[in-house]
PDB file of C-alpha atoms in Angstrom:
ATOM      1  CA  MET A   1      -8.858 -20.843  17.329  1.00 59.00           C
ATOM      2  CA  ALA A   2      -8.535 -21.292  13.578  1.00 61.00           C
ATOM      3  CA  LYS A   3      -9.319 -18.290  11.380  1.00 60.00           C
ATOM      4  CA  PRO A   4     -11.960 -19.072   8.750  1.00 67.00           C
ATOM      5  CA  THR A   5     -10.639 -18.843   5.260  1.00 74.00           C
ATOM      6  CA  LYS A   6     -12.518 -17.330   2.318  1.00 79.00           C
ATOM      7  CA  ARG A   7     -13.666 -20.042  -0.072  1.00 83.00           C
ATOM      8  CA  LEU A   8     -12.771 -19.589  -3.723  1.00 86.00           C
ATOM      9  CA  PHE A   9     -15.144 -20.962  -6.247  1.00 89.00           C
ATOM     10  CA  SER A  10     -14.209 -22.084  -9.754  1.00 91.00           C
ATOM     11  CA  PHE A  11     -15.762 -20.589 -12.856  1.00 92.00           C
ATOM     12  CA  GLU A  12     -17.504 -23.883 -13.659  1.00 93.00           C
ATOM     13  CA  PHE A  13     -18.998 -24.087 -10.114  1.00 93.00           C
ATOM     14  CA  LYS A  14     -20.395 -20.541 -10.384  1.00 93.00           C
ATOM     15  CA  LEU A  15     -21.757 -21.124 -13.881  1.00 93.00           C
ATOM     16  CA  ASP A  16     -23.499 -24.335 -12.853  1.00 94.00           C
ATOM     17  CA  ALA A  17     -25.070 -22.612  -9.832  1.00 93.00           C
ATOM     18  CA  VAL A  18     -26.231 -19.641 -11.937  1.00 94.00           C
ATOM     19  CA  ARG A  19     -27.742 -21.870 -14.640  1.00 94.00           C
ATOM     20  CA  ARG A  20     -29.592 -23.969 -12.086  1.00 93.00           C
ATOM     21  CA  PHE A  21     -30.923 -20.798 -10.439  1.00 93.00           C
ATOM     22  CA  GLN A  22     -32.095 -19.434 -13.798  1.00 92.00           C
ATOM     23  CA  ALA A  23     -33.743 -22.745 -14.552  1.00 93.00           C
ATOM     24  CA  GLY A  24     -35.988 -22.148 -11.546  1.00 92.00           C
ATOM     25  CA  GLU A  25     -34.319 -23.769  -8.566  1.00 91.00           C
ATOM     26  CA  SER A  26     -34.570 -21.879  -5.249  1.00 91.00           C
ATOM     27  CA  LYS A  27     -31.472 -19.941  -4.276  1.00 90.00           C
ATOM     28  CA  VAL A  28     -31.895 -21.055  -0.619  1.00 93.00           C
ATOM     29  CA  ALA A  29     -32.038 -24.729  -1.621  1.00 92.00           C
ATOM     30  CA  LEU A  30     -29.072 -24.303  -3.945  1.00 93.00           C
ATOM     31  CA  ALA A  31     -27.054 -22.541  -1.254  1.00 91.00           C
ATOM     32  CA  LYS A  32     -27.701 -25.416   1.170  1.00 92.00           C
ATOM     33  CA  GLU A  33     -26.906 -28.104  -1.416  1.00 93.00           C
ATOM     34  CA  LEU A  34     -23.721 -26.360  -2.571  1.00 91.00           C
ATOM     35  CA  GLN A  35     -22.750 -25.512   1.021  1.00 90.00           C
ATOM     36  CA  LEU A  36     -22.561 -21.772   0.381  1.00 89.00           C
ATOM     37  CA  SER A  37     -22.392 -19.292   3.242  1.00 88.00           C
ATOM     38  CA  SER A  38     -25.318 -17.313   1.912  1.00 89.00           C
ATOM     39  CA  PRO A  39     -27.973 -17.478  -0.849  1.00 90.00           C
ATOM     40  CA  GLN A  40     -26.908 -13.896  -1.683  1.00 93.00           C
ATOM     41  CA  LEU A  41     -23.807 -15.343  -3.391  1.00 92.00           C
ATOM     42  CA  ILE A  42     -25.952 -17.003  -6.078  1.00 93.00           C
ATOM     43  CA  GLU A  43     -27.913 -13.815  -6.564  1.00 94.00           C
ATOM     44  CA  LYS A  44     -24.647 -11.806  -6.957  1.00 94.00           C
ATOM     45  CA  TRP A  45     -23.246 -14.340  -9.468  1.00 94.00           C
ATOM     46  CA  ALA A  46     -26.558 -14.185 -11.425  1.00 94.00           C
ATOM     47  CA  ARG A  47     -26.303 -10.370 -11.588  1.00 93.00           C
ATOM     48  CA  GLN A  48     -22.713 -10.578 -12.800  1.00 93.00           C
ATOM     49  CA  TYR A  49     -23.725 -13.196 -15.375  1.00 93.00           C
ATOM     50  CA  ARG A  50     -26.581 -11.037 -16.686  1.00 93.00           C
ATOM     51  CA  ALA A  51     -24.405  -7.925 -16.866  1.00 92.00           C
ATOM     52  CA  GLU A  52     -21.140  -9.328 -18.273  1.00 91.00           C
ATOM     53  CA  GLY A  53     -21.962 -12.820 -19.521  1.00 90.00           C
ATOM     54  CA  GLU A  54     -19.702 -15.728 -18.668  1.00 89.00           C
ATOM     55  CA  ASP A  55     -16.654 -13.422 -18.266  1.00 89.00           C
ATOM     56  CA  GLY A  56     -18.370 -11.847 -15.228  1.00 90.00           C
ATOM     57  CA  LEU A  57     -17.957 -15.142 -13.403  1.00 90.00           C
ATOM     58  CA  ARG A  58     -14.299 -15.609 -14.198  1.00 90.00           C
ATOM     59  CA  ALA A  59     -11.661 -14.748 -11.608  1.00 87.00           C
ATOM     60  CA  LYS A  60     -10.260 -11.268 -11.886  1.00 85.00           C
ATOM     61  CA  PRO A  61      -6.544 -10.595 -11.506  1.00 85.00           C
ATOM     62  CA  LYS A  62      -5.671  -9.201  -8.095  1.00 86.00           C
ATOM     63  CA  GLY A  63      -3.791  -5.942  -7.572  1.00 89.00           C
ATOM     64  CA  ARG A  64      -2.802  -3.109  -9.820  1.00 87.00           C
ATOM     65  CA  PRO A  65      -2.322  -3.917 -13.523  1.00 83.00           C
ATOM     66  CA  LYS A  66       1.234  -4.120 -14.690  1.00 81.00           C
ATOM     67  CA  THR A  67       2.601  -1.225 -16.667  1.00 77.00           C
ATOM     68  CA  ASN A  68       4.256  -1.627 -20.046  1.00 72.00           C
ATOM     69  CA  PRO A  69       7.920  -0.629 -19.505  1.00 65.00           C
ATOM     70  CA  GLU A  70       8.454  -0.130 -23.305  1.00 63.00           C
ATOM     71  CA  ALA A  71       5.691   2.537 -23.440  1.00 59.00           C
ATOM     72  CA  SER A  72       7.465   4.807 -21.026  1.00 57.00           C
ATOM     73  CA  THR A  73      10.851   4.452 -22.737  1.00 60.00           C
ATOM     74  CA  GLN A  74       9.712   5.453 -26.212  1.00 65.00           C
ATOM     75  CA  PRO A  75      11.116   8.835 -27.290  1.00 71.00           C
ATOM     76  CA  GLU A  76       8.518  11.568 -27.629  1.00 77.00           C
ATOM     77  CA  SER A  77       8.073  13.118 -31.041  1.00 88.00           C
ATOM     78  CA  GLU A  78       9.576  16.504 -31.833  1.00 89.00           C
ATOM     79  CA  ILE A  79       6.076  18.070 -32.015  1.00 91.00           C
ATOM     80  CA  GLN A  80       5.189  16.740 -28.555  1.00 90.00           C
ATOM     81  CA  ARG A  81       8.428  18.076 -27.110  1.00 90.00           C
ATOM     82  CA  LEU A  82       7.937  21.531 -28.683  1.00 94.00           C
ATOM     83  CA  ARG A  83       4.284  21.705 -27.505  1.00 93.00           C
ATOM     84  CA  ARG A  84       5.355  20.836 -23.961  1.00 93.00           C
ATOM     85  CA  GLU A  85       8.138  23.474 -24.041  1.00 95.00           C
ATOM     86  CA  ASN A  86       5.698  26.015 -25.543  1.00 97.00           C
ATOM     87  CA  GLU A  87       3.238  25.471 -22.647  1.00 96.00           C
ATOM     88  CA  ARG A  88       6.088  25.839 -20.110  1.00 96.00           C
ATOM     89  CA  LEU A  89       7.205  29.102 -21.695  1.00 97.00           C
ATOM     90  CA  ARG A  90       3.626  30.485 -21.750  1.00 97.00           C
ATOM     91  CA  ALA A  91       3.226  29.698 -18.051  1.00 96.00           C
ATOM     92  CA  GLU A  92       6.595  31.380 -17.346  1.00 96.00           C
ATOM     93  CA  VAL A  93       5.576  34.548 -19.284  1.00 96.00           C
ATOM     94  CA  ALA A  94       2.235  34.690 -17.448  1.00 95.00           C
ATOM     95  CA  PHE A  95       3.965  34.265 -14.111  1.00 95.00           C
ATOM     96  CA  LEU A  96       6.480  37.035 -14.867  1.00 94.00           C
ATOM     97  CA  GLY A  97       3.700  39.361 -16.036  1.00 94.00           C
ATOM     98  CA  LYS A  98       1.897  38.897 -12.699  1.00 93.00           C
ATOM     99  CA  VAL A  99       5.140  39.557 -10.790  1.00 92.00           C
ATOM    100  CA  HIS A 100       5.658  42.797 -12.734  1.00 91.00           C
ATOM    101  CA  ALA A 101       2.004  43.826 -12.144  1.00 91.00           C
ATOM    102  CA  LEU A 102       2.345  43.251  -8.400  1.00 89.00           C
ATOM    103  CA  ARG A 103       5.629  45.191  -8.313  1.00 89.00           C
ATOM    104  CA  ASP A 104       3.964  48.143 -10.144  1.00 86.00           C
ATOM    105  CA  GLU A 105       1.044  48.143  -7.649  1.00 85.00           C
ATOM    106  CA  GLU A 106       3.478  48.397  -4.701  1.00 79.00           C
ATOM    107  CA  ARG A 107       5.197  51.514  -6.072  1.00 72.00           C
ATOM    108  CA  PRO A 108       3.637  54.815  -4.975  1.00 64.00           C
TER     109      PRO A 108
END
């Protein structure tokens, strides 16, 4: 038995369907004419069109966005490095202070 595949619709197809729907055509009649699986598709496209304009109907890239490899290789500034080191040293001092406080509590 063949597995049904998900149909992909072009931007122009969606835009035409939305414009016809907004012009007053019935979503049920449009869905039948355009051989859509559900009239809800036209409603969904119309919502996207109202919220984001034409860009809402364009195909979105799949997956996680690519990272910029140059951004991670840039050397950090001297101020950033010193601030990071300062935070680490503050945390270390706070930790050692707690260790000493606990040690003093244990002594009778």
